[in-house]
Structure formats: C-alpha cells, structure tokens
Phi, psi and omega in degrees: 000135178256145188304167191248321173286136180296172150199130241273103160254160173231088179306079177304103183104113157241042158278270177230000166268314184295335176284308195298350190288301182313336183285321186290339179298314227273316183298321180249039192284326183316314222261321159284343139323284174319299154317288193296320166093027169185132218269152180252168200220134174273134191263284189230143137249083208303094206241148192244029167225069210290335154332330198256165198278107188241120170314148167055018168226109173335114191291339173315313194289352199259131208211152178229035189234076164328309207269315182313323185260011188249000177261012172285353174083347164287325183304137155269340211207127146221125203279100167292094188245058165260325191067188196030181180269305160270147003289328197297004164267350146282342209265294191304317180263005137295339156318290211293315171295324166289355159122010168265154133286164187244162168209113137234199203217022174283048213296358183272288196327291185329308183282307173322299173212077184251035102306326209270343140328291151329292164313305194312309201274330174285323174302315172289329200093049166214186180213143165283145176219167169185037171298349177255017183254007166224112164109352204040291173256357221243111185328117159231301202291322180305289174308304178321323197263353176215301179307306213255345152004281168304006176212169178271106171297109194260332201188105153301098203224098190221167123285110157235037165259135177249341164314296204290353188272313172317321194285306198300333171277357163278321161332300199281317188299307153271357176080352155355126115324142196326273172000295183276355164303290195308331172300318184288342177281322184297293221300358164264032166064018166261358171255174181259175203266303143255092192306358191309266164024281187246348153307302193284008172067037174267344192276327196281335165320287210281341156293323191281003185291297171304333191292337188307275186324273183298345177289308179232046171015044149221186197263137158221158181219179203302319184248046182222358174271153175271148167246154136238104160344161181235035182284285178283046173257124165246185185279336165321292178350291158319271199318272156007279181291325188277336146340316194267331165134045188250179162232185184210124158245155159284104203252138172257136181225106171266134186203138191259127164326162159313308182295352187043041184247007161217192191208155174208140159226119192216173197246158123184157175283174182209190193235171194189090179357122171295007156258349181277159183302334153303321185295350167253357192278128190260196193030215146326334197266145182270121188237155160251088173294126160244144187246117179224140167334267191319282220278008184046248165273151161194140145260137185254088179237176181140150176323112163271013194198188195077125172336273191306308150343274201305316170298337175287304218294330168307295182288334148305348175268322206279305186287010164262323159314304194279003212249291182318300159324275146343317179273323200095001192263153196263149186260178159312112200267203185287145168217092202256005180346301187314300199052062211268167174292188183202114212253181197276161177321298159332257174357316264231116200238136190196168161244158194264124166256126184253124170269165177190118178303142171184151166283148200284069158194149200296174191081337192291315204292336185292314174298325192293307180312341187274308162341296212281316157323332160306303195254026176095357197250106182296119167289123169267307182218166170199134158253134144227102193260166189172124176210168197053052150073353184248167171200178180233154143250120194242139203235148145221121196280144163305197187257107206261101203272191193295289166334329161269311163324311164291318180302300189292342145300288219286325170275346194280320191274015194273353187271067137052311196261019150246114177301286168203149162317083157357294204187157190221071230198128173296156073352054182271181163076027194234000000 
C-alpha cells in the first residue's frame, strides 16, 4: 500500500542541473511515486537569484535562505546541485542534523572532505548518495559501492571529462590544433568561458579521488590525485601515437600496487591503443574501465555531463534515499577499511614515449642508450628521422617507474647532442 503523506524535498540550486531535477520530479511523480511506494513532494527551493523565471516552479517555493530551509525539520531529503564548497558543506551537515539525508553531485566537496561528510551522515542515521558527482548519468558509484562489494577492485581506468575528450577527438580526427579545438568546444557550450577546470585536470582530479576512495575502501582525497593537463599535447603528438597505433586521452587511473599494500591515482594525458576500448569513446562522452579479481573488465559509457544526465543520476539517488526512508533503513556509508597508503608518483610504473630533438650524427643514439641504460629504464623502439645536421628521436620504454624515468631525462638533457626534449607522454592501457 502506498503511503499517502509525501515526502518533502529541498533543493539547493536551479541552475541547469537543477531545473532539470526539478522538471523530473514535477513530470514523472506518478512514476516515482510508484517506484518509491510515497509521492515525493519539492518543498523548497534555494537560489541565489530569485527574481528569474523558472519554468514549471511554483514561485512560493523559491527561497534564497538555504540554510532556514534544510533546518526545517520537515525535509526528508535535500538534493545539493550548488558545487563548490562553501556554503555546500555547512548546508549538507546542517541537513544531517536537522533529520535529511543528502543526494549531491558535488565531486570538488566530495573529494576534499567526504570522509568528514560521511561521519557526519552516520553519525545522524542518515544518507549520503552522489552517483551523479562522477561520469553523470552513467551507473558507476552504485556498482563500484554495491555490485562490486563482493570482489576485489584492482585497476580504475577512465575518461571522465567530456570537455577534454571533445577536444582531443578533434585533435585526433581533424589535425586540429589545441586551441582551435578548444574554440569549437566553447562555442558548442561543452567548455566553459574558462576552461581550467577541465583542461588542467582538476575536475577530472576529483573524480578520480573518489573513485579512488570506493574502489579501494581507503580515503584518498583531491590532494592526494597527481593531475597534469592536456594543454600542451600538440598535433606532433598525434601524428606520434598513430605510429604507434595509438590515440591520446585525458585518462583518470586509479590503480592498487602489485603487492597490494598501496593505491596511486592520477590525471594526465596518455596515448592508448586503437583495440583498447577508451579508444573509440568520441565526442563528449564519458566511459569507464574497471579491472576486478572475479568479474575481470566491465565498461561503463554514456554522457557524462549536461542536465538531463546529470539530473538521472540525482533522481536515482533521490529514489534510494527515499526507498531507505521509508523502510528506516540507511544505504552504504564510507569504506575505508583497507587504509592503504596512497603513494606518490614517483612510484607509478608505466611505459613512456620520449620524443627528443639531437643532432645528425653518429654516435647520438648511443649515448641517448647508454642514459637510458644507467638509470634502469629498458628500450622497446627508437625511431630516428634527420636531416640538416638536426634529427628527432623517439624513445618508447618498457614499463618504467616515474621517478626513473625523471632521472633519466634530466641526464638526457645533459647531452651536448640533445637540443631539447619535445615531448613526454605515458603510454597506458596495455
């Protein structure tokens, strides 16, 4: 039998995730009713422009007093569409004191301090949810934190930016340059006006913290991912990885040591096999790899970003929360058991493509081979093309850790017969 009194949500934020949360509530309640087994009801919504017209919402409902509405004590729920961190990290644990569970989509909050959030939300008896703060519509956080709950996660491997995946297949499709890729992604509303954020890899930093975090039921947080940009991949670049038979992405890699006594996560671009499976994902769009004992590969793709995305994965949180309610019962909190360290770059064993300027004469390859031999770092191929007394040389490495791999540039550049280093780029996904 379904309950009759609704229950009362509140809504931080109508902007373009938030209206879309809001059009679905208002359009699909019969069907979520249904689902939930009690009509849910939008309560309030907090904004910080209350004057504009927001279609299909009740102007009653609209408040610019955030905090007066998650203290009312009626909310069952309040859905956090605002971003950043302050005010949404007093707003979410004053919910949790006054009797809501949270559903956001805050992935910066999240990483930073979703352990101290977590406590927060166990300590009231209440939930946390956020499936829509990695990947957008695209099942991820549930199956990692439930499906996979029973096996061992070994190696995260995703695009999860759709900006920066927009650019680099333009890059890669059309010989585009960064630049003019990036105009065309503003001017098709998928970069921002400032783009830092997802060129330089901090939004994608903060996915891979979390992803981090629930993969391997330890804490990793936003300054604890290494990030590096994909601002300086140029079409050399390209031109390079299709040699090898690769493409090149902005890849987040969560990965448990061999020994399985640490964790590393990181942001950067990397070149990738045309057969592995990130390597066909185009546009806008976002995929995920996962590596597991039991379950072996399983990919996740699908728009990661945009309102209505974004707005499934919110209202998929809003109807478990609200399922949970109802029974009284709490969904899965933090699971940090493990407590593995979580180690630095320098560790992080991949292989390398070195491009290198040197002069057209005998003898340079040896010396660039006696360097590389010195510090430990095994040669797979060298190309070397040159004319007019200059050449290019491209090294691609065995599997290398970082920290050697540094030494040995830093000695490369030390070399009479090397004009300078070009370019640097991992090599994943093999």
């Amino acid at each position: 039998m379904m309950r009759t009194r609704p229950l009362k949500v509140a809504l931080l934020g109508c902007g373009v995730v938030g209206s879309e949360v809001a059009r679905i509530m208002t359009t699909h309640a019969d069907d979520l009713a249904a689902r939930i087994g009690a009509p849910v009801e939008l309560a309030g919504v907090a904004v910080r422009r209350p004057s504009k017209v927001r279609e299909g919402i009740d102007p009653a409902l609209v408040t610019t007093d955030a905090t007066a509405l998650v203290k009312r004590g009626d909310i069952d729920v309040v859905v956090e569409v605002i971003g950043g961190i302050e005010p949404a990290r007093s707003l979410i644990t004053t919910a949790f004191e006054h009797g809501a569970s949270v559903v956001s989509a805050n992935k910066a909050l999240l990483a930073q301090d979703g352990a101290a959030l977590h406590a927060a939300a166990q300590q009231q008896g209440k939930d946390l949810y956020y499936e829509a703060a990695v990947a957008g519509a695209i099942p991820l956080i549930r199956p990692l934190r439930e499906s996979l709950a029973g096996d061992k996660v070994n190696r995260v491997l995703g695009i999860v930016n759709g900006t920066t995946n927009f650019i680099l297949d333009k890059m890669d499709s059309t010989g585009a340059g960064y630049q003019e890729a990036l105009d065309e992604a503003t001017a098709l509303g998928y970069a921002e006006a400032d783009p830092t954020a997802d060129v330089e890899g901090f939004d994608a930093a903060a996915k891979a913290a979390i992803l981090a975090g629930i993969a391997f039921h330890t804490r990793v947080r936003l300054d604890d991912v290494y990030r590096e940009g994909m601002t300086e991949v140029t079409a050399a670049d390209f031109a390079s990885a299709k040699n090898m038979g690769c493409t090149i992405k902005l890849l987040a890699i969560c990965e448990r040591a061999e020994d399985g006594q640490s964790v590393t996560a990181r942001v950067h671009p990397a070149m990738i096999p045309l057969s592995h499976p990130l390597a066909s994902v185009r546009g806008a769009y976002n995929a995920v790899f996962v590596e597991s004992d039991a379950s072996g590969q399983l990919m996740f793709y699908g728009p990661g970003a945009g309102g209505a995305p974004t707005a499934s994965a919110v209202l998929g949180d809003l109807v478990a929360v609200c399922r949970n309610r109802l029974s009284g019962t709490t969904g899965p909190g933090e699971s940090a058991y493990t407590a593995l360290p979580v180690s630095g770059m320098g560790e992080v064993v991949t292989r390398y493509h070195i491009s290198l300027d040197v002069a057209d004469k005998p003898g340079v390859l040896a010396q660039v081979a006696t360097v590389f031999a010195e510090h430990g770092v095994s040669i797979d191929t060298v190309r070397q093309q040159g004319k007019d007394g200059e050449a290019s040389l491209v090294v691609v490495t065995h599997r290398a850790s970082d920290a050697s791999l540094s030494g040995t540039v830093e000695a490369l550049r030390k070399l009479d017969t090397v004009r300078g280093v070009a370019s640097i780029m991992r090599v994943e996904g093999e």
